[in-house]
mmCIF file of C-alpha atoms and ligand atoms in Angstrom:
data_model
loop_
_atom_site.group_PDB
_atom_site.id
_atom_site.type_symbol
_atom_site.label_atom_id
_atom_site.label_comp_id
_atom_site.label_asym_id
_atom_site.label_seq_id
_atom_site.Cartn_x
_atom_site.Cartn_y
_atom_site.Cartn_z
ATOM 1 C CA MET A 106 12.939 21.476 5.693
ATOM 2 C CA SER A 107 12.086 23.194 8.984
ATOM 3 C CA LYS A 108 9.094 24.866 7.239
ATOM 4 C CA ILE A 109 7.473 21.520 6.482
ATOM 5 C CA ARG A 110 4.345 20.758 8.470
ATOM 6 C CA ASN A 111 1.959 18.591 6.423
ATOM 7 C CA ILE A 112 3.402 15.355 5.085
ATOM 8 C CA VAL A 113 1.842 12.755 2.778
ATOM 9 C CA ILE A 114 3.771 9.516 2.365
ATOM 10 C CA LEU A 115 2.948 6.963 -0.340
ATOM 11 C CA THR A 116 4.314 3.468 0.185
ATOM 12 C CA GLY A 117 4.485 0.464 -2.129
ATOM 13 C CA ALA A 118 5.716 -3.098 -2.157
ATOM 14 C CA GLY A 119 9.358 -2.009 -1.828
ATOM 15 C CA VAL A 120 8.767 -0.929 1.769
ATOM 16 C CA SER A 121 7.860 -4.523 2.661
ATOM 17 C CA ALA A 122 10.540 -6.196 0.515
ATOM 18 C CA GLU A 123 13.028 -6.419 3.391
ATOM 19 C CA SER A 124 10.354 -8.180 5.447
ATOM 20 C CA GLY A 125 10.473 -10.973 2.864
ATOM 21 C CA ILE A 126 7.293 -10.104 0.959
ATOM 22 C CA ASP A 127 7.781 -10.272 -2.808
ATOM 23 C CA THR A 128 7.264 -7.075 -4.783
ATOM 24 C CA PHE A 129 4.896 -7.247 -7.761
ATOM 25 C CA ARG A 130 7.297 -6.394 -10.533
ATOM 26 C CA GLY A 131 10.531 -7.756 -9.061
ATOM 27 C CA GLY A 132 12.185 -10.997 -10.183
ATOM 28 C CA GLY A 133 10.189 -13.025 -7.666
ATOM 29 C CA GLY A 134 6.958 -11.215 -8.436
ATOM 30 C CA LEU A 135 5.208 -14.116 -10.135
ATOM 31 C CA TRP A 136 3.067 -16.692 -8.413
ATOM 32 C CA GLU A 137 3.207 -20.116 -10.070
ATOM 33 C CA GLN A 138 3.678 -18.517 -13.483
ATOM 34 C CA HIS A 139 0.699 -16.206 -13.095
ATOM 35 C CA ARG A 140 1.076 -12.543 -13.838
ATOM 36 C CA VAL A 141 -0.401 -10.428 -11.046
ATOM 37 C CA GLU A 142 -2.939 -9.085 -13.528
ATOM 38 C CA ASP A 143 -4.184 -12.642 -14.198
ATOM 39 C CA VAL A 144 -5.231 -13.158 -10.592
ATOM 40 C CA ALA A 145 -6.058 -9.575 -9.674
ATOM 41 C CA THR A 146 -9.047 -8.684 -11.824
ATOM 42 C CA PRO A 147 -12.807 -9.162 -11.341
ATOM 43 C CA GLU A 148 -12.770 -11.059 -14.658
ATOM 44 C CA ALA A 149 -10.180 -13.528 -13.324
ATOM 45 C CA PHE A 150 -12.337 -14.059 -10.240
ATOM 46 C CA ALA A 151 -15.453 -14.679 -12.361
ATOM 47 C CA ARG A 152 -13.530 -17.054 -14.645
ATOM 48 C CA ASP A 153 -11.675 -19.095 -12.035
ATOM 49 C CA PRO A 154 -12.626 -18.169 -8.455
ATOM 50 C CA ASP A 155 -10.724 -21.099 -6.934
ATOM 51 C CA LEU A 156 -7.466 -19.963 -8.530
ATOM 52 C CA VAL A 157 -7.932 -16.398 -7.293
ATOM 53 C CA LEU A 158 -9.059 -17.399 -3.780
ATOM 54 C CA ARG A 159 -6.162 -19.841 -3.432
ATOM 55 C CA PHE A 160 -3.706 -17.135 -4.530
ATOM 56 C CA TYR A 161 -4.988 -14.703 -1.915
ATOM 57 C CA ASP A 162 -5.223 -17.417 0.756
ATOM 58 C CA MET A 163 -1.512 -18.101 0.239
ATOM 59 C CA ARG A 164 -0.587 -14.419 0.366
ATOM 60 C CA ARG A 165 -2.799 -13.878 3.453
ATOM 61 C CA GLU A 166 -1.152 -16.787 5.242
ATOM 62 C CA ALA A 167 2.336 -15.682 4.192
ATOM 63 C CA ILE A 168 2.094 -12.099 5.426
ATOM 64 C CA GLN A 169 1.033 -13.215 8.873
ATOM 65 C CA ALA A 170 4.414 -14.910 9.282
ATOM 66 C CA LYS A 171 6.316 -11.721 8.348
ATOM 67 C CA ALA A 172 7.444 -8.908 10.610
ATOM 68 C CA PRO A 173 7.807 -5.146 10.118
ATOM 69 C CA ASN A 174 11.280 -4.000 9.059
ATOM 70 C CA ALA A 175 13.334 -0.898 9.851
ATOM 71 C CA ALA A 176 11.429 1.170 7.267
ATOM 72 C CA HIS A 177 8.010 0.365 8.790
ATOM 73 C CA LEU A 178 9.372 1.048 12.280
ATOM 74 C CA ALA A 179 10.853 4.399 11.239
ATOM 75 C CA LEU A 180 7.581 5.496 9.604
ATOM 76 C CA ALA A 181 5.691 4.469 12.739
ATOM 77 C CA ARG A 182 8.120 6.575 14.788
ATOM 78 C CA LEU A 183 7.546 9.542 12.488
ATOM 79 C CA ASP A 184 3.774 9.061 12.798
ATOM 80 C CA ARG A 185 4.085 8.967 16.590
ATOM 81 C CA GLU A 186 6.434 11.930 16.964
ATOM 82 C CA TRP A 187 5.366 14.263 14.136
ATOM 83 C CA PRO A 188 3.108 16.873 15.746
ATOM 84 C CA ASP A 189 1.464 18.109 12.530
ATOM 85 C CA PRO A 190 -0.753 16.466 9.908
ATOM 86 C CA LEU A 191 0.732 13.347 8.387
ATOM 87 C CA LEU A 192 -0.825 10.597 6.302
ATOM 88 C CA ILE A 193 0.660 7.290 5.175
ATOM 89 C CA VAL A 194 -1.152 6.153 2.044
ATOM 90 C CA THR A 195 -0.149 2.602 1.309
ATOM 91 C CA GLN A 196 -0.725 0.538 -1.798
ATOM 92 C CA ASN A 197 0.248 -2.490 0.262
ATOM 93 C CA VAL A 198 -2.367 -4.929 1.439
ATOM 94 C CA ASP A 199 -0.198 -6.276 4.265
ATOM 95 C CA ASP A 200 -0.598 -4.909 7.791
ATOM 96 C CA LEU A 201 3.066 -4.205 8.522
ATOM 97 C CA HIS A 202 2.659 -0.435 8.920
ATOM 98 C CA GLU A 203 0.066 -1.069 11.636
ATOM 99 C CA ARG A 204 2.063 -3.851 13.278
ATOM 100 C CA ALA A 205 5.010 -1.431 13.467
ATOM 101 C CA GLY A 206 2.697 0.949 15.346
ATOM 102 C CA ALA A 207 1.632 3.463 12.672
ATOM 103 C CA LYS A 208 -1.870 4.861 13.162
ATOM 104 C CA ARG A 209 -2.397 7.410 10.389
ATOM 105 C CA VAL A 210 -2.551 4.843 7.569
ATOM 106 C CA LEU A 211 -4.966 4.426 4.641
ATOM 107 C CA HIS A 212 -4.928 1.229 2.548
ATOM 108 C CA MET A 213 -5.909 2.480 -0.883
ATOM 109 C CA HIS A 214 -5.742 -1.036 -2.399
ATOM 110 C CA GLY A 215 -7.533 -2.801 0.466
ATOM 111 C CA GLU A 216 -6.242 -5.251 3.053
ATOM 112 C CA HIS A 217 -5.357 -8.939 3.003
ATOM 113 C CA LEU A 218 -6.745 -9.354 6.500
ATOM 114 C CA ASN A 219 -10.234 -8.228 5.513
ATOM 115 C CA ALA A 220 -12.925 -10.123 3.654
ATOM 116 C CA TRP A 221 -15.680 -8.311 1.778
ATOM 117 C CA CYS A 222 -19.132 -9.853 1.567
ATOM 118 C CA ARG A 223 -20.661 -9.320 -1.864
ATOM 119 C CA ALA A 224 -24.113 -10.142 -0.440
ATOM 120 C CA CYS A 225 -24.323 -7.601 2.419
ATOM 121 C CA ASP A 226 -21.408 -5.295 1.455
ATOM 122 C CA VAL A 227 -19.859 -5.583 4.950
ATOM 123 C CA ARG A 228 -16.103 -5.938 5.476
ATOM 124 C CA SER A 229 -14.919 -8.232 8.283
ATOM 125 C CA ARG A 230 -11.497 -8.936 9.711
ATOM 126 C CA TRP A 231 -10.411 -12.252 8.174
ATOM 127 C CA THR A 232 -7.222 -14.194 8.886
ATOM 128 C CA GLY A 233 -8.140 -17.669 7.591
ATOM 129 C CA PRO A 234 -8.730 -19.107 4.131
ATOM 130 C CA LEU A 235 -11.605 -18.178 1.799
ATOM 131 C CA ILE A 236 -11.269 -21.139 -0.597
ATOM 132 C CA SER A 237 -13.711 -23.204 1.493
ATOM 133 C CA ARG A 238 -16.405 -20.509 0.948
ATOM 134 C CA PRO A 239 -17.001 -19.708 4.635
ATOM 135 C CA ALA A 240 -20.185 -17.875 5.619
ATOM 136 C CA CYS A 241 -20.126 -14.122 6.125
ATOM 137 C CA PRO A 242 -20.100 -13.460 9.890
ATOM 138 C CA ARG A 243 -22.676 -10.703 9.355
ATOM 139 C CA CYS A 244 -25.305 -12.142 6.960
ATOM 140 C CA GLY A 245 -24.405 -15.831 6.692
ATOM 141 C CA GLU A 246 -24.154 -15.829 2.895
ATOM 142 C CA LYS A 247 -21.185 -17.645 1.330
ATOM 143 C CA ALA A 248 -20.199 -14.617 -0.694
ATOM 144 C CA LEU A 249 -16.872 -13.469 0.772
ATOM 145 C CA ARG A 250 -14.051 -12.247 -1.460
ATOM 146 C CA PRO A 251 -10.667 -10.749 -0.590
ATOM 147 C CA ASP A 252 -11.036 -7.063 0.295
ATOM 148 C CA VAL A 253 -8.332 -6.158 -2.174
ATOM 149 C CA VAL A 254 -8.757 -3.662 -4.993
ATOM 150 C CA TRP A 255 -8.333 -5.421 -8.332
ATOM 151 C CA PHE A 256 -7.380 -3.897 -11.661
ATOM 152 C CA GLY A 257 -10.384 -2.083 -13.057
ATOM 153 C CA GLU A 258 -11.808 -1.368 -9.583
ATOM 154 C CA MET A 259 -11.796 1.992 -7.840
ATOM 155 C CA PRO A 260 -9.123 2.412 -5.137
ATOM 156 C CA TYR A 261 -10.362 3.324 -1.686
ATOM 157 C CA TYR A 262 -10.188 6.683 0.140
ATOM 158 C CA MET A 263 -9.558 8.817 -2.957
ATOM 159 C CA ASP A 264 -11.389 11.837 -1.492
ATOM 160 C CA GLU A 265 -9.354 11.688 1.720
ATOM 161 C CA ILE A 266 -6.096 11.228 -0.201
ATOM 162 C CA PHE A 267 -6.683 14.194 -2.511
ATOM 163 C CA ALA A 268 -7.718 16.340 0.447
ATOM 164 C CA ALA A 269 -4.405 15.468 2.128
ATOM 165 C CA LEU A 270 -2.416 16.110 -1.081
ATOM 166 C CA ARG A 271 -3.995 19.563 -1.347
ATOM 167 C CA GLU A 272 -2.629 20.442 2.107
ATOM 168 C CA ALA A 273 0.741 18.713 1.779
ATOM 169 C CA ASP A 274 4.021 20.614 2.119
ATOM 170 C CA LEU A 275 5.955 17.451 1.356
ATOM 171 C CA PHE A 276 5.045 14.338 -0.630
ATOM 172 C CA VAL A 277 7.319 11.317 -0.178
ATOM 173 C CA SER A 278 7.073 8.158 -2.268
ATOM 174 C CA ILE A 279 8.713 5.045 -0.834
ATOM 175 C CA GLY A 280 9.267 1.684 -2.511
ATOM 176 C CA THR A 281 6.892 1.962 -5.425
ATOM 177 C CA SER A 282 7.609 1.506 -9.125
ATOM 178 C CA GLY A 283 5.213 4.231 -10.260
ATOM 179 C CA ALA A 284 3.556 1.787 -12.647
ATOM 180 C CA VAL A 285 -0.006 1.747 -11.329
ATOM 181 C CA TYR A 286 -2.389 4.714 -11.403
ATOM 182 C CA PRO A 287 -3.849 6.657 -9.701
ATOM 183 C CA ALA A 288 -1.061 6.294 -7.081
ATOM 184 C CA ALA A 289 1.619 6.814 -9.737
ATOM 185 C CA GLY A 290 0.095 10.228 -10.475
ATOM 186 C CA PHE A 291 0.120 11.519 -6.893
ATOM 187 C CA VAL A 292 3.596 13.029 -7.308
ATOM 188 C CA ARG A 293 2.353 15.265 -10.120
ATOM 189 C CA ASN A 294 -0.816 16.140 -8.187
ATOM 190 C CA ALA A 295 1.306 17.049 -5.163
ATOM 191 C CA ARG A 296 3.733 19.155 -7.250
ATOM 192 C CA ASP A 297 0.922 20.982 -9.002
ATOM 193 C CA LEU A 298 -0.562 21.741 -5.595
ATOM 194 C CA GLY A 299 2.739 23.179 -4.351
ATOM 195 C CA ALA A 300 4.338 20.371 -2.319
ATOM 196 C CA ALA A 301 8.014 19.484 -2.339
ATOM 197 C CA THR A 302 8.523 15.905 -3.543
ATOM 198 C CA LEU A 303 10.984 13.196 -2.539
ATOM 199 C CA GLU A 304 11.447 9.655 -3.810
ATOM 200 C CA LEU A 305 13.044 6.921 -1.681
ATOM 201 C CA ASN A 306 13.375 3.767 -3.764
ATOM 202 C CA LEU A 307 15.837 1.018 -4.548
ATOM 203 C CA GLU A 308 16.203 2.338 -8.087
ATOM 204 C CA PRO A 309 14.709 5.183 -10.153
ATOM 205 C CA SER A 310 10.969 4.576 -10.508
ATOM 206 C CA GLN A 311 8.997 5.212 -13.684
ATOM 207 C CA GLY A 312 8.089 8.623 -12.270
ATOM 208 C CA SER A 313 11.520 9.562 -10.890
ATOM 209 C CA LEU A 314 11.847 12.647 -13.073
ATOM 210 C CA TRP A 315 8.812 14.212 -11.392
ATOM 211 C CA PHE A 316 10.468 14.341 -7.972
ATOM 212 C CA ASP A 317 12.487 17.311 -6.701
ATOM 213 C CA GLU A 318 14.856 14.856 -5.062
ATOM 214 C CA ALA A 319 15.392 11.106 -5.379
ATOM 215 C CA ARG A 320 17.483 8.903 -3.113
ATOM 216 C CA HIS A 321 18.157 5.351 -4.193
ATOM 217 C CA GLY A 322 18.895 2.386 -1.933
ATOM 218 C CA PRO A 323 17.089 -0.057 0.363
ATOM 219 C CA ALA A 324 14.136 1.367 2.283
ATOM 220 C CA GLY A 325 15.477 -0.198 5.479
ATOM 221 C CA GLU A 326 18.409 2.239 5.303
ATOM 222 C CA LEU A 327 16.960 5.269 3.502
ATOM 223 C CA VAL A 328 13.763 5.617 5.519
ATOM 224 C CA PRO A 329 15.270 5.629 9.048
ATOM 225 C CA ALA A 330 17.871 8.196 7.894
ATOM 226 C CA TRP A 331 15.177 10.426 6.349
ATOM 227 C CA VAL A 332 12.967 10.149 9.454
ATOM 228 C CA ASP A 333 15.921 11.187 11.636
ATOM 229 C CA GLU A 334 16.461 14.214 9.390
ATOM 230 C CA MET A 335 12.803 15.220 9.562
ATOM 231 C CA LEU A 336 12.524 14.926 13.333
ATOM 232 C CA THR A 337 15.826 16.714 13.910
ATOM 233 C CA ALA A 338 14.801 19.585 11.605
ATOM 234 C CA ARG A 339 11.378 19.821 13.270
ATOM 235 C CA GLY A 340 13.107 20.127 16.661
HETATM 236 P P1 OAD B 30 6.184 -2.859 -7.602
HETATM 237 O O1 OAD B 30 6.583 -4.282 -7.445
HETATM 238 O O2 OAD B 30 5.645 -2.424 -8.909
HETATM 239 O O3 OAD B 30 7.425 -1.922 -7.275
HETATM 240 C C1 OAD B 30 8.200 -2.069 -6.121
HETATM 241 C C2 OAD B 30 9.284 -1.019 -6.137
HETATM 242 O O4 OAD B 30 10.011 -1.157 -4.943
HETATM 243 C C3 OAD B 30 10.269 -1.135 -7.299
HETATM 244 O O5 OAD B 30 10.495 0.147 -7.880
HETATM 245 C C4 OAD B 30 11.544 -1.651 -6.627
HETATM 246 O O6 OAD B 30 12.728 -1.150 -7.219
HETATM 247 C C5 OAD B 30 11.397 -1.101 -5.232
HETATM 248 N N1 OAD B 30 12.086 -1.884 -4.197
HETATM 249 C C6 OAD B 30 12.318 -3.212 -4.144
HETATM 250 N N2 OAD B 30 12.973 -3.544 -3.029
HETATM 251 C C7 OAD B 30 13.152 -2.392 -2.333
HETATM 252 C C8 OAD B 30 13.759 -2.066 -1.094
HETATM 253 N N3 OAD B 30 14.339 -2.992 -0.309
HETATM 254 N N4 OAD B 30 13.774 -0.772 -0.704
HETATM 255 C C9 OAD B 30 13.209 0.191 -1.480
HETATM 256 N N5 OAD B 30 12.619 -0.060 -2.653
HETATM 257 C C10 OAD B 30 12.593 -1.328 -3.075
HETATM 258 O O7 OAD B 30 5.167 -2.541 -6.408
HETATM 259 P P2 OAD B 30 4.160 -1.315 -6.238
HETATM 260 O O8 OAD B 30 4.723 -0.088 -6.865
HETATM 261 O O9 OAD B 30 3.766 -1.274 -4.824
HETATM 262 O O10 OAD B 30 -1.882 -3.145 -6.994
HETATM 263 O O11 OAD B 30 2.932 -1.814 -7.098
HETATM 264 C C11 OAD B 30 1.812 -1.002 -7.193
HETATM 265 C C12 OAD B 30 0.571 -1.836 -7.304
HETATM 266 O O12 OAD B 30 0.694 -2.751 -8.397
HETATM 267 C C13 OAD B 30 0.292 -2.743 -6.127
HETATM 268 O O13 OAD B 30 -0.339 -2.093 -5.044
HETATM 269 C C14 OAD B 30 -0.619 -3.754 -6.721
HETATM 270 C C15 OAD B 30 0.154 -4.039 -7.967
HETATM 271 O O14 OAD B 30 -0.518 -4.579 -9.008
HETATM 272 C C16 OAD B 30 -3.005 -3.836 -6.862
HETATM 273 O O15 OAD B 30 -3.016 -4.984 -6.475
HETATM 274 C C17 OAD B 30 -4.242 -3.069 -7.234
#
């Protein structure tokens, strides 16, 4: 472990579960009987924009009342204290990594607290509702949508993520079911490129067999313990 320099960490909904944010595929992962896929596609938005905007307005409001948990805080500590390259790639659209203090974070599935104007293509910080069709602060058009990557859309930052995976000595996946690609494939990319791989998840994920090591339990316990190990080994 003392030879590890470059670290890429992938996080998913499980890292925010102990902050009280529902995971997607857990028991509470439905919103008023809608499957996530029914409100998270461009087709759903075209068919019933009010339904989709209301769904994201509720999620946007909800996350602002939540706080980072021990897993977010430990990752922020690692980001602060790790002297070598490190990247946290999150599938989460909440801002809890940042509110915990992490800086080296990429949101590959977008961010709840951004709105994307389909008229001028500019993204703006957005904390309020979108259901009332507010004007874009940049161009004035009423064409804002959540800046969240929907099924069938291209995730963000793929070039940066693959560049980091190519350099990684260690790839760590935290709190993700391994059900959604391309993120679910990163473990195999990282392995093929020579990185050691570690899973930290409540239970075996769909990709568990691809990891060199898997530890199962709540992120709020596993992540602080792993961060302690890393920083102690790094000296
Ligand atoms: P999922 O809901 O699919 O998986 C969450 C994972 O976290 C599961 O494997 C749980 O066992 C685990 N988990 C739950 N509580 C945990 C805890 N306290 N500690 C550790 N692990 C825990 O969420 P994601 O894998 O993040 O995409 O989902 C991936 C993508 O699917 C999301 O980003 C979203 C969704 O559709 C888009 O919206 C594009």
